[in-house]
Amino acid sequence: MPSSLIIGAGMAGLAAARKLSTQGWDVVVLDKGRGVGGRLATRRIEQAKADHGAQYFSATTPELQELVQELLADKVITEWKPTQPSPADTVFKKPHYVGVEGMNAVAKALSKDLTVRTAETVISFRVEENQWLVETESGGQYRADALLITIPAPQALALIEKSGFPIVSADKSVLSAIRYQPCIAVMVALNKPSLLPAPGAVRYETSDIAWVADNAQKGISPGQPSVTIHASADFSRTHFDGDLNAIGQQLVDQLPDLIPADNISTVQVHRWRYSLTDQRHPAPFLKAEAPLSLLFGGDGFGKGNVEGAFTSGLAMAGCTANL
Ligand SMILES: Cc1cc2nc3c(=O)[nH]c(=O)nc-3n(C[C@H](O)[C@H](O)[C@H](O)COP(=O)(O)OP(=O)(O)OC[C@H]3O[C@@H](n4cnc5c(N)ncnc54)[C@H](O)[C@@H]3O)c2cc1C
């Protein structure tokens, strides 16, 4: 049975793993996180839940629409939509799918039946005895015929360098050209419902804040209301290394009409060094020049969102299976 190792259990890695598994490949996915999902991330604060990475996803390709139908039927996802659609609405122009239990639940559902090793940080890869040999921080060693790397391109370049892998300059240029914005995400557990208008999302074009969402209206936090605030890329860049508590408070203080001070119970802040992409490679993946099959993919390739990561993962699996 041909074997593959996938680095990264985000949407791209899980999509690739599912497809290769159905095609008879032995697949192992490695992720440094405590759980699966990467930027499909949901956190519990007090009795509340908050999505602090991707807020929703859309599905325009037949492949993702097929998965959407499966996940809707299994009640893993639902559509987040206004009860009264408005022509002026700029946020909900196309269907927004969200995990019923939060976005991370989508990743959990996709990883069912897959072999995923979490808390495994990959520190190097090389070819040995005609197979890829991947080593992890914990001392783990994994071997496979094909290697699929779905981590953000800057992290992939760091891994390549650490591994001493002789990447050709054309491949290095592709990876180096992919750029990400940082994002500071603030999660606020509330004492009572927020004052966000239904259906609970506001996008700002020019402000320190890019996005605010009400996780209770979204349906993922029935036990206690909460909101998620995403700082703008400019604000996040300027304050990335600052004091997290102070930054969280600074952002919350800018929304007194939506989240009055007396409604705040707990504030938590998360720093995403790689959130949405600024610059992407147009093709869905990169097939690197290497003695054995080596592909790079993820949301730095194609559309730059959850759907783009899914499409990249599927395309990587298709290429691997055809080798
Ligand atoms: C704040 C924010 C808001 C967003 N909003 C939206 C949105 O509303 N809609 C949308 O469609 N998209 C949104 N996105 C983008 C979306 O989350 C991503 O495009 C998508 O989830 C990327 O999936 P991926 O598999 O390419 O990467 P990731 O999800 O980043 O997965 C990569 C995985 O690799 C792992 N990893 C990294 N290095 C190593 C290593 N050395 N060893 C082992 N594992 C490693 C990481 O732990 C991670 O799990 C948002 C992202 C952020 C951060």
mmCIF file of C-alpha atoms and ligand atoms in Angstrom:
data_model
loop_
_atom_site.group_PDB
_atom_site.id
_atom_site.type_symbol
_atom_site.label_atom_id
_atom_site.label_comp_id
_atom_site.label_asym_id
_atom_site.label_seq_id
_atom_site.Cartn_x
_atom_site.Cartn_y
_atom_site.Cartn_z
ATOM 1 C CA MET A 1 0.000 0.000 0.000
ATOM 2 C CA PRO A 2 1.484 3.396 -0.924
ATOM 3 C CA SER A 3 1.988 5.694 2.047
ATOM 4 C CA SER A 4 1.871 9.411 2.629
ATOM 5 C CA LEU A 5 2.681 11.786 5.430
ATOM 6 C CA ILE A 6 0.789 15.042 5.706
ATOM 7 C CA ILE A 7 2.126 17.894 7.804
ATOM 8 C CA GLY A 8 -0.746 20.026 9.119
ATOM 9 C CA ALA A 9 -4.237 18.963 10.223
ATOM 10 C CA GLY A 10 -5.988 22.126 9.075
ATOM 11 C CA MET A 11 -8.584 22.128 6.312
ATOM 12 C CA ALA A 12 -5.986 21.492 3.571
ATOM 13 C CA GLY A 13 -4.284 18.581 5.322
ATOM 14 C CA LEU A 14 -7.559 16.942 6.344
ATOM 15 C CA ALA A 15 -9.058 17.290 2.858
ATOM 16 C CA ALA A 16 -5.952 15.684 1.345
ATOM 17 C CA ALA A 17 -5.924 12.918 3.955
ATOM 18 C CA ARG A 18 -9.573 12.022 3.405
ATOM 19 C CA LYS A 19 -9.142 11.786 -0.337
ATOM 20 C CA LEU A 20 -5.931 9.755 -0.224
ATOM 21 C CA SER A 21 -7.435 7.387 2.359
ATOM 22 C CA THR A 22 -10.419 6.677 0.137
ATOM 23 C CA GLN A 23 -7.999 5.896 -2.669
ATOM 24 C CA GLY A 24 -6.289 3.149 -0.684
ATOM 25 C CA TRP A 25 -3.318 5.131 0.633
ATOM 26 C CA ASP A 26 -1.902 4.672 4.082
ATOM 27 C CA VAL A 27 -2.054 8.218 5.473
ATOM 28 C CA VAL A 28 -0.646 9.739 8.650
ATOM 29 C CA VAL A 29 -1.300 13.395 9.478
ATOM 30 C CA LEU A 30 1.012 15.211 11.903
ATOM 31 C CA ASP A 31 0.083 18.443 13.665
ATOM 32 C CA LYS A 32 1.836 20.453 16.311
ATOM 33 C CA GLY A 33 -1.450 21.597 17.870
ATOM 34 C CA ARG A 34 -3.186 19.928 20.814
ATOM 35 C CA GLY A 35 -6.093 19.197 18.502
ATOM 36 C CA VAL A 36 -6.942 19.249 14.816
ATOM 37 C CA GLY A 37 -8.181 22.220 12.794
ATOM 38 C CA GLY A 38 -5.413 24.822 12.706
ATOM 39 C CA ARG A 39 -7.205 28.069 11.959
ATOM 40 C CA LEU A 40 -10.599 26.345 12.258
ATOM 41 C CA ALA A 41 -10.389 27.244 15.922
ATOM 42 C CA THR A 42 -12.963 27.451 18.707
ATOM 43 C CA ARG A 43 -12.271 28.260 22.331
ATOM 44 C CA ARG A 44 -14.317 27.806 25.487
ATOM 45 C CA ILE A 45 -14.365 30.758 27.916
ATOM 46 C CA GLU A 46 -16.424 30.264 31.078
ATOM 47 C CA GLN A 47 -19.666 28.693 29.772
ATOM 48 C CA ALA A 48 -19.297 30.454 26.398
ATOM 49 C CA LYS A 49 -17.728 29.363 23.118
ATOM 50 C CA ALA A 50 -16.011 31.614 20.597
ATOM 51 C CA ASP A 51 -14.623 30.968 17.126
ATOM 52 C CA HIS A 52 -11.381 32.910 17.084
ATOM 53 C CA GLY A 53 -9.984 31.906 13.675
ATOM 54 C CA ALA A 54 -12.152 31.386 10.589
ATOM 55 C CA GLN A 55 -15.662 32.684 11.250
ATOM 56 C CA TYR A 56 -17.539 30.820 8.538
ATOM 57 C CA PHE A 57 -16.864 29.319 5.133
ATOM 58 C CA SER A 58 -18.525 29.435 1.778
ATOM 59 C CA ALA A 59 -18.717 26.686 -0.792
ATOM 60 C CA THR A 60 -18.675 27.471 -4.488
ATOM 61 C CA THR A 61 -17.056 24.332 -5.914
ATOM 62 C CA PRO A 62 -19.069 21.126 -6.490
ATOM 63 C CA GLU A 63 -16.561 19.198 -4.354
ATOM 64 C CA LEU A 64 -17.023 21.426 -1.321
ATOM 65 C CA GLN A 65 -20.765 21.652 -1.914
ATOM 66 C CA GLU A 66 -20.881 17.848 -1.764
ATOM 67 C CA LEU A 67 -19.072 17.888 1.573
ATOM 68 C CA VAL A 68 -21.387 20.663 2.787
ATOM 69 C CA GLN A 69 -24.410 18.448 2.087
ATOM 70 C CA GLU A 70 -22.803 15.602 4.039
ATOM 71 C CA LEU A 71 -21.953 17.882 6.995
ATOM 72 C CA LEU A 72 -25.413 19.490 6.967
ATOM 73 C CA ALA A 73 -27.039 16.039 7.021
ATOM 74 C CA ASP A 74 -24.816 15.015 9.949
ATOM 75 C CA LYS A 75 -25.679 18.296 11.739
ATOM 76 C CA VAL A 76 -21.993 19.208 11.944
ATOM 77 C CA ILE A 77 -22.580 22.517 10.179
ATOM 78 C CA THR A 78 -25.478 24.858 9.674
ATOM 79 C CA GLU A 79 -26.102 27.953 7.612
ATOM 80 C CA TRP A 80 -25.669 31.262 9.421
ATOM 81 C CA LYS A 81 -28.083 33.596 7.761
ATOM 82 C CA PRO A 82 -30.141 36.707 8.360
ATOM 83 C CA THR A 83 -33.814 36.015 9.068
ATOM 84 C CA GLN A 84 -34.618 38.942 6.802
ATOM 85 C CA PRO A 85 -32.021 39.233 4.033
ATOM 86 C CA SER A 86 -31.266 42.818 3.056
ATOM 87 C CA PRO A 87 -30.061 43.915 -0.403
ATOM 88 C CA ALA A 88 -27.692 46.388 1.322
ATOM 89 C CA ASP A 89 -26.036 43.613 3.324
ATOM 90 C CA THR A 90 -22.343 43.250 2.519
ATOM 91 C CA VAL A 91 -21.556 40.433 4.954
ATOM 92 C CA PHE A 92 -24.085 37.735 4.052
ATOM 93 C CA LYS A 93 -24.106 37.944 0.265
ATOM 94 C CA LYS A 94 -23.488 34.209 -0.198
ATOM 95 C CA PRO A 95 -24.255 31.258 2.102
ATOM 96 C CA HIS A 96 -22.118 31.227 5.248
ATOM 97 C CA TYR A 97 -21.582 27.786 6.780
ATOM 98 C CA VAL A 98 -20.545 27.468 10.415
ATOM 99 C CA GLY A 99 -19.916 24.537 12.706
ATOM 100 C CA VAL A 100 -22.948 23.869 14.927
ATOM 101 C CA GLU A 101 -20.501 23.445 17.833
ATOM 102 C CA GLY A 102 -18.030 25.969 16.413
ATOM 103 C CA MET A 103 -15.697 25.918 13.442
ATOM 104 C CA ASN A 104 -13.306 23.487 15.092
ATOM 105 C CA ALA A 105 -16.061 20.857 15.045
ATOM 106 C CA VAL A 106 -15.824 20.826 11.247
ATOM 107 C CA ALA A 107 -12.185 19.740 11.498
ATOM 108 C CA LYS A 108 -13.023 17.179 14.166
ATOM 109 C CA ALA A 109 -15.687 15.670 11.895
ATOM 110 C CA LEU A 110 -13.315 15.548 8.926
ATOM 111 C CA SER A 111 -10.595 13.850 10.972
ATOM 112 C CA LYS A 112 -12.874 11.017 12.051
ATOM 113 C CA ASP A 113 -11.453 7.714 10.749
ATOM 114 C CA LEU A 114 -8.096 9.334 9.892
ATOM 115 C CA THR A 115 -4.795 8.673 11.626
ATOM 116 C CA VAL A 116 -3.851 12.048 13.055
ATOM 117 C CA ARG A 117 -1.007 12.511 15.523
ATOM 118 C CA THR A 118 -1.427 15.790 17.391
ATOM 119 C CA ALA A 119 1.192 17.514 19.565
ATOM 120 C CA GLU A 120 3.761 16.381 16.990
ATOM 121 C CA THR A 121 5.824 19.341 15.794
ATOM 122 C CA VAL A 122 7.735 18.417 12.662
ATOM 123 C CA ILE A 123 11.317 19.639 12.888
ATOM 124 C CA SER A 124 12.914 18.066 9.805
ATOM 125 C CA PHE A 125 12.367 15.967 6.701
ATOM 126 C CA ARG A 126 14.758 14.219 4.357
ATOM 127 C CA VAL A 127 14.979 11.274 1.985
ATOM 128 C CA GLU A 128 16.428 8.109 3.480
ATOM 129 C CA GLU A 129 16.382 4.634 1.928
ATOM 130 C CA ASN A 130 14.039 5.752 -0.822
ATOM 131 C CA GLN A 131 11.375 7.109 1.541
ATOM 132 C CA TRP A 132 10.686 10.399 3.238
ATOM 133 C CA LEU A 133 11.835 10.430 6.838
ATOM 134 C CA VAL A 134 10.085 13.041 8.966
ATOM 135 C CA GLU A 135 11.278 13.780 12.494
ATOM 136 C CA THR A 136 9.309 15.484 15.239
ATOM 137 C CA GLU A 137 10.285 17.444 18.333
ATOM 138 C CA SER A 138 9.137 14.606 20.580
ATOM 139 C CA GLY A 139 11.639 12.254 18.934
ATOM 140 C CA GLY A 140 9.087 10.647 16.623
ATOM 141 C CA GLN A 141 10.170 9.322 13.226
ATOM 142 C CA TYR A 142 7.695 8.749 10.409
ATOM 143 C CA ARG A 143 8.401 7.274 6.981
ATOM 144 C CA ALA A 144 6.330 7.443 3.795
ATOM 145 C CA ASP A 145 6.508 7.423 0.009
ATOM 146 C CA ALA A 146 4.931 10.865 -0.449
ATOM 147 C CA LEU A 147 5.121 14.029 1.658
ATOM 148 C CA LEU A 148 2.445 16.743 1.636
ATOM 149 C CA ILE A 149 3.224 19.957 3.534
ATOM 150 C CA THR A 150 0.176 22.134 4.253
ATOM 151 C CA ILE A 151 1.560 24.587 6.810
ATOM 152 C CA PRO A 152 1.712 28.328 5.991
ATOM 153 C CA ALA A 153 4.504 29.024 3.472
ATOM 154 C CA PRO A 154 6.723 31.047 5.864
ATOM 155 C CA GLN A 155 6.649 28.097 8.280
ATOM 156 C CA ALA A 156 7.337 25.700 5.395
ATOM 157 C CA LEU A 157 10.390 27.746 4.400
ATOM 158 C CA ALA A 158 11.659 27.677 7.996
ATOM 159 C CA LEU A 159 11.176 23.888 8.056
ATOM 160 C CA ILE A 160 13.018 23.507 4.745
ATOM 161 C CA GLU A 161 15.919 25.523 6.102
ATOM 162 C CA LYS A 162 16.014 23.622 9.398
ATOM 163 C CA SER A 163 15.981 20.329 7.455
ATOM 164 C CA GLY A 164 18.809 21.460 5.172
ATOM 165 C CA PHE A 165 16.631 20.369 2.254
ATOM 166 C CA PRO A 166 18.162 21.479 -1.072
ATOM 167 C CA ILE A 167 15.146 23.331 -2.464
ATOM 168 C CA VAL A 168 15.599 24.652 -6.011
ATOM 169 C CA SER A 169 15.413 28.413 -6.396
ATOM 170 C CA ALA A 170 12.205 28.381 -8.512
ATOM 171 C CA ASP A 171 10.349 26.496 -5.752
ATOM 172 C CA LYS A 172 11.799 28.741 -3.059
ATOM 173 C CA SER A 173 10.577 31.798 -4.997
ATOM 174 C CA VAL A 174 7.014 30.432 -5.101
ATOM 175 C CA LEU A 175 6.965 29.853 -1.336
ATOM 176 C CA SER A 176 8.709 33.155 -0.550
ATOM 177 C CA ALA A 177 6.131 35.143 -2.516
ATOM 178 C CA ILE A 178 3.230 33.914 -0.333
ATOM 179 C CA ARG A 179 2.421 36.459 2.370
ATOM 180 C CA TYR A 180 0.069 36.455 5.347
ATOM 181 C CA GLN A 181 -1.508 39.187 7.449
ATOM 182 C CA PRO A 182 -1.339 38.909 11.220
ATOM 183 C CA CYS A 183 -4.562 39.126 13.215
ATOM 184 C CA ILE A 184 -5.163 39.832 16.873
ATOM 185 C CA ALA A 185 -8.377 38.075 17.919
ATOM 186 C CA VAL A 186 -10.223 39.062 21.081
ATOM 187 C CA MET A 187 -12.818 36.801 22.654
ATOM 188 C CA VAL A 188 -15.188 38.292 25.200
ATOM 189 C CA ALA A 189 -17.490 36.253 27.440
ATOM 190 C CA LEU A 190 -20.534 38.367 28.302
ATOM 191 C CA ASN A 191 -22.970 38.601 31.196
ATOM 192 C CA LYS A 192 -25.940 39.157 28.897
ATOM 193 C CA PRO A 193 -26.536 39.299 25.120
ATOM 194 C CA SER A 194 -24.453 41.735 23.068
ATOM 195 C CA LEU A 195 -26.079 44.623 21.236
ATOM 196 C CA LEU A 196 -24.896 43.470 17.802
ATOM 197 C CA PRO A 197 -27.744 43.713 15.329
ATOM 198 C CA ALA A 198 -29.066 40.416 13.924
ATOM 199 C CA PRO A 199 -27.683 38.162 12.543
ATOM 200 C CA GLY A 200 -24.689 39.086 14.657
ATOM 201 C CA ALA A 201 -21.804 40.172 12.434
ATOM 202 C CA VAL A 202 -20.357 43.569 11.589
ATOM 203 C CA ARG A 203 -17.503 44.120 9.137
ATOM 204 C CA TYR A 204 -15.564 47.386 9.314
ATOM 205 C CA GLU A 205 -13.615 48.737 6.342
ATOM 206 C CA THR A 206 -11.527 51.450 8.015
ATOM 207 C CA SER A 207 -10.945 50.997 11.683
ATOM 208 C CA ASP A 208 -8.632 49.283 14.177
ATOM 209 C CA ILE A 209 -11.285 46.576 14.092
ATOM 210 C CA ALA A 210 -12.046 44.494 11.005
ATOM 211 C CA TRP A 211 -14.817 42.226 12.262
ATOM 212 C CA VAL A 212 -17.088 41.589 15.237
ATOM 213 C CA ALA A 213 -19.287 38.520 15.561
ATOM 214 C CA ASP A 214 -21.795 37.443 18.155
ATOM 215 C CA ASN A 215 -21.209 33.736 18.839
ATOM 216 C CA ALA A 216 -24.592 33.342 20.542
ATOM 217 C CA GLN A 217 -26.526 34.707 17.552
ATOM 218 C CA LYS A 218 -24.334 32.549 15.344
ATOM 219 C CA GLY A 219 -25.607 29.616 17.360
ATOM 220 C CA ILE A 220 -22.384 28.184 18.789
ATOM 221 C CA SER A 221 -22.608 29.652 22.285
ATOM 222 C CA PRO A 222 -26.079 28.956 23.680
ATOM 223 C CA GLY A 223 -24.860 28.580 27.286
ATOM 224 C CA GLN A 224 -23.476 32.108 27.636
ATOM 225 C CA PRO A 225 -23.220 34.936 25.099
ATOM 226 C CA SER A 226 -19.802 35.876 23.699
ATOM 227 C CA VAL A 227 -18.338 37.983 20.929
ATOM 228 C CA THR A 228 -15.230 37.655 18.789
ATOM 229 C CA ILE A 229 -13.377 40.774 17.656
ATOM 230 C CA HIS A 230 -10.750 40.652 14.903
ATOM 231 C CA ALA A 231 -8.371 43.591 14.762
ATOM 232 C CA SER A 232 -7.508 44.989 11.341
ATOM 233 C CA ALA A 233 -4.272 43.856 9.682
ATOM 234 C CA ASP A 234 -2.680 47.293 10.268
ATOM 235 C CA PHE A 235 -3.600 47.356 13.940
ATOM 236 C CA SER A 236 -2.460 43.731 14.378
ATOM 237 C CA ARG A 237 0.890 44.450 12.707
ATOM 238 C CA THR A 238 1.526 47.516 14.876
ATOM 239 C CA HIS A 239 0.524 45.882 18.153
ATOM 240 C CA PHE A 240 1.507 42.266 17.508
ATOM 241 C CA ASP A 241 4.208 42.104 20.180
ATOM 242 C CA GLY A 242 2.437 44.378 22.647
ATOM 243 C CA ASP A 243 0.837 43.542 25.963
ATOM 244 C CA LEU A 244 -2.074 41.256 25.107
ATOM 245 C CA ASN A 245 -4.349 42.257 27.994
ATOM 246 C CA ALA A 246 -3.931 45.956 27.256
ATOM 247 C CA ILE A 247 -4.529 45.403 23.530
ATOM 248 C CA GLY A 248 -7.655 43.352 24.188
ATOM 249 C CA GLN A 249 -9.025 46.066 26.426
ATOM 250 C CA GLN A 250 -8.128 48.772 23.895
ATOM 251 C CA LEU A 251 -10.151 46.995 21.213
ATOM 252 C CA VAL A 252 -13.124 46.213 23.450
ATOM 253 C CA ASP A 253 -13.218 49.858 24.579
ATOM 254 C CA GLN A 254 -13.816 50.877 20.975
ATOM 255 C CA LEU A 255 -17.184 49.103 20.914
ATOM 256 C CA PRO A 256 -19.171 50.643 23.798
ATOM 257 C CA ASP A 257 -22.387 50.643 21.762
ATOM 258 C CA LEU A 258 -22.171 46.905 21.074
ATOM 259 C CA ILE A 259 -20.412 45.699 24.224
ATOM 260 C CA PRO A 260 -20.940 48.092 27.152
ATOM 261 C CA ALA A 261 -18.271 47.762 29.874
ATOM 262 C CA ASP A 262 -20.742 46.422 32.448
ATOM 263 C CA ASN A 263 -21.570 43.496 30.166
ATOM 264 C CA ILE A 264 -18.013 42.140 30.016
ATOM 265 C CA SER A 265 -17.181 39.075 32.080
ATOM 266 C CA THR A 266 -13.845 37.765 30.698
ATOM 267 C CA VAL A 267 -11.567 38.908 27.865
ATOM 268 C CA GLN A 268 -9.066 36.603 26.177
ATOM 269 C CA VAL A 269 -6.714 37.460 23.320
ATOM 270 C CA HIS A 270 -5.091 35.255 20.680
ATOM 271 C CA ARG A 271 -2.368 36.298 18.262
ATOM 272 C CA TRP A 272 -2.476 34.800 14.769
ATOM 273 C CA ARG A 273 0.858 35.411 13.073
ATOM 274 C CA TYR A 274 -0.636 33.931 9.889
ATOM 275 C CA SER A 275 -4.327 34.697 9.420
ATOM 276 C CA LEU A 276 -5.579 35.652 5.971
ATOM 277 C CA THR A 277 -3.235 35.793 2.987
ATOM 278 C CA ASP A 278 -2.036 39.023 1.395
ATOM 279 C CA GLN A 279 -0.381 37.305 -1.557
ATOM 280 C CA ARG A 280 -1.048 33.823 -2.848
ATOM 281 C CA HIS A 281 0.257 31.441 -5.505
ATOM 282 C CA PRO A 282 -2.457 31.058 -8.149
ATOM 283 C CA ALA A 283 -2.096 27.266 -8.580
ATOM 284 C CA PRO A 284 -3.638 25.004 -5.889
ATOM 285 C CA PHE A 285 -0.260 23.542 -4.819
ATOM 286 C CA LEU A 286 3.432 23.396 -5.629
ATOM 287 C CA LYS A 287 5.032 20.150 -6.762
ATOM 288 C CA ALA A 288 8.591 20.621 -5.621
ATOM 289 C CA GLU A 289 11.692 19.397 -7.385
ATOM 290 C CA ALA A 290 12.677 16.437 -5.189
ATOM 291 C CA PRO A 291 13.774 12.784 -5.502
ATOM 292 C CA LEU A 292 10.376 11.632 -4.140
ATOM 293 C CA SER A 293 6.915 13.178 -4.248
ATOM 294 C CA LEU A 294 6.921 16.449 -2.285
ATOM 295 C CA LEU A 295 3.991 18.869 -2.455
ATOM 296 C CA PHE A 296 3.317 22.173 -0.731
ATOM 297 C CA GLY A 297 -0.235 23.478 -0.364
ATOM 298 C CA GLY A 298 -2.722 25.145 1.971
ATOM 299 C CA ASP A 299 -4.466 28.473 1.833
ATOM 300 C CA GLY A 300 -1.406 30.242 0.425
ATOM 301 C CA PHE A 301 -2.383 28.548 -2.823
ATOM 302 C CA GLY A 302 -5.550 29.481 -4.721
ATOM 303 C CA LYS A 303 -8.338 31.310 -2.910
ATOM 304 C CA GLY A 304 -6.784 32.001 0.477
ATOM 305 C CA ASN A 305 -9.641 30.897 2.722
ATOM 306 C CA VAL A 306 -11.205 27.718 4.096
ATOM 307 C CA GLU A 307 -12.580 26.812 0.681
ATOM 308 C CA GLY A 308 -9.202 27.516 -0.931
ATOM 309 C CA ALA A 309 -7.459 25.304 1.625
ATOM 310 C CA PHE A 310 -9.953 22.504 0.920
ATOM 311 C CA THR A 311 -9.429 22.830 -2.844
ATOM 312 C CA SER A 312 -5.668 22.839 -2.366
ATOM 313 C CA GLY A 313 -5.810 19.702 -0.222
ATOM 314 C CA LEU A 314 -7.937 17.844 -2.763
ATOM 315 C CA ALA A 315 -5.641 18.843 -5.610
ATOM 316 C CA MET A 316 -2.570 17.741 -3.658
ATOM 317 C CA ALA A 317 -4.182 14.357 -3.008
ATOM 318 C CA GLY A 318 -5.124 14.038 -6.691
ATOM 319 C CA CYS A 319 -1.552 14.717 -7.767
ATOM 320 C CA THR A 320 -0.103 12.338 -5.160
ATOM 321 C CA ALA A 321 -2.485 9.533 -6.131
ATOM 322 C CA ASN A 322 -1.518 9.854 -9.796
ATOM 323 C CA LEU A 323 2.202 9.387 -9.182
HETATM 324 C C1 LIG B 1 -8.567 35.417 12.330
HETATM 325 C C2 LIG B 1 -8.881 34.615 11.095
HETATM 326 C C3 LIG B 1 -10.100 34.802 10.446
HETATM 327 C C4 LIG B 1 -10.407 34.072 9.311
HETATM 328 N N1 LIG B 1 -11.645 34.171 8.764
HETATM 329 C C5 LIG B 1 -11.996 33.352 7.761
HETATM 330 C C6 LIG B 1 -13.340 33.267 7.328
HETATM 331 O O1 LIG B 1 -14.234 33.869 7.926
HETATM 332 N N2 LIG B 1 -13.633 32.459 6.266
HETATM 333 C C7 LIG B 1 -12.675 31.718 5.645
HETATM 334 O O2 LIG B 1 -12.995 30.993 4.703
HETATM 335 N N3 LIG B 1 -11.397 31.737 6.064
HETATM 336 C C8 LIG B 1 -11.043 32.523 7.120
HETATM 337 N N4 LIG B 1 -9.776 32.499 7.613
HETATM 338 C C9 LIG B 1 -8.763 31.740 6.894
HETATM 339 C C10 LIG B 1 -8.909 30.237 7.130
HETATM 340 O O3 LIG B 1 -8.949 29.981 8.512
HETATM 341 C C11 LIG B 1 -7.705 29.553 6.496
HETATM 342 O O4 LIG B 1 -7.613 29.939 5.142
HETATM 343 C C12 LIG B 1 -7.774 28.022 6.537
HETATM 344 O O5 LIG B 1 -8.321 27.565 7.739
HETATM 345 C C13 LIG B 1 -6.361 27.524 6.317
HETATM 346 O O6 LIG B 1 -6.311 26.113 6.353
HETATM 347 P P1 LIG B 1 -4.904 25.405 6.119
HETATM 348 O O7 LIG B 1 -5.124 23.961 6.262
HETATM 349 O O8 LIG B 1 -4.308 25.908 4.848
HETATM 350 O O9 LIG B 1 -3.936 25.968 7.259
HETATM 351 P P2 LIG B 1 -4.030 25.836 8.840
HETATM 352 O O10 LIG B 1 -5.416 25.820 9.306
HETATM 353 O O11 LIG B 1 -3.139 26.905 9.379
HETATM 354 O O12 LIG B 1 -3.389 24.415 9.134
HETATM 355 C C14 LIG B 1 -1.999 24.213 9.200
HETATM 356 C C15 LIG B 1 -1.699 23.295 10.373
HETATM 357 O O13 LIG B 1 -0.296 23.033 10.370
HETATM 358 C C16 LIG B 1 0.111 22.889 11.702
HETATM 359 N N5 LIG B 1 1.582 23.086 11.736
HETATM 360 C C17 LIG B 1 2.281 24.208 11.463
HETATM 361 N N6 LIG B 1 3.601 23.963 11.570
HETATM 362 C C18 LIG B 1 3.725 22.653 11.922
HETATM 363 C C19 LIG B 1 4.841 21.801 12.171
HETATM 364 N N7 LIG B 1 6.117 22.216 12.090
HETATM 365 N N8 LIG B 1 4.597 20.508 12.511
HETATM 366 C C20 LIG B 1 3.326 20.035 12.589
HETATM 367 N N9 LIG B 1 2.245 20.812 12.356
HETATM 368 C C21 LIG B 1 2.438 22.095 12.016
HETATM 369 C C22 LIG B 1 -0.681 23.934 12.471
HETATM 370 O O14 LIG B 1 -0.791 23.593 13.838
HETATM 371 C C23 LIG B 1 -2.017 23.890 11.739
HETATM 372 O O15 LIG B 1 -2.945 23.055 12.403
HETATM 373 C C24 LIG B 1 -9.447 33.178 8.774
HETATM 374 C C25 LIG B 1 -8.247 32.974 9.443
HETATM 375 C C26 LIG B 1 -7.980 33.661 10.613
HETATM 376 C C27 LIG B 1 -6.721 33.355 11.384
#
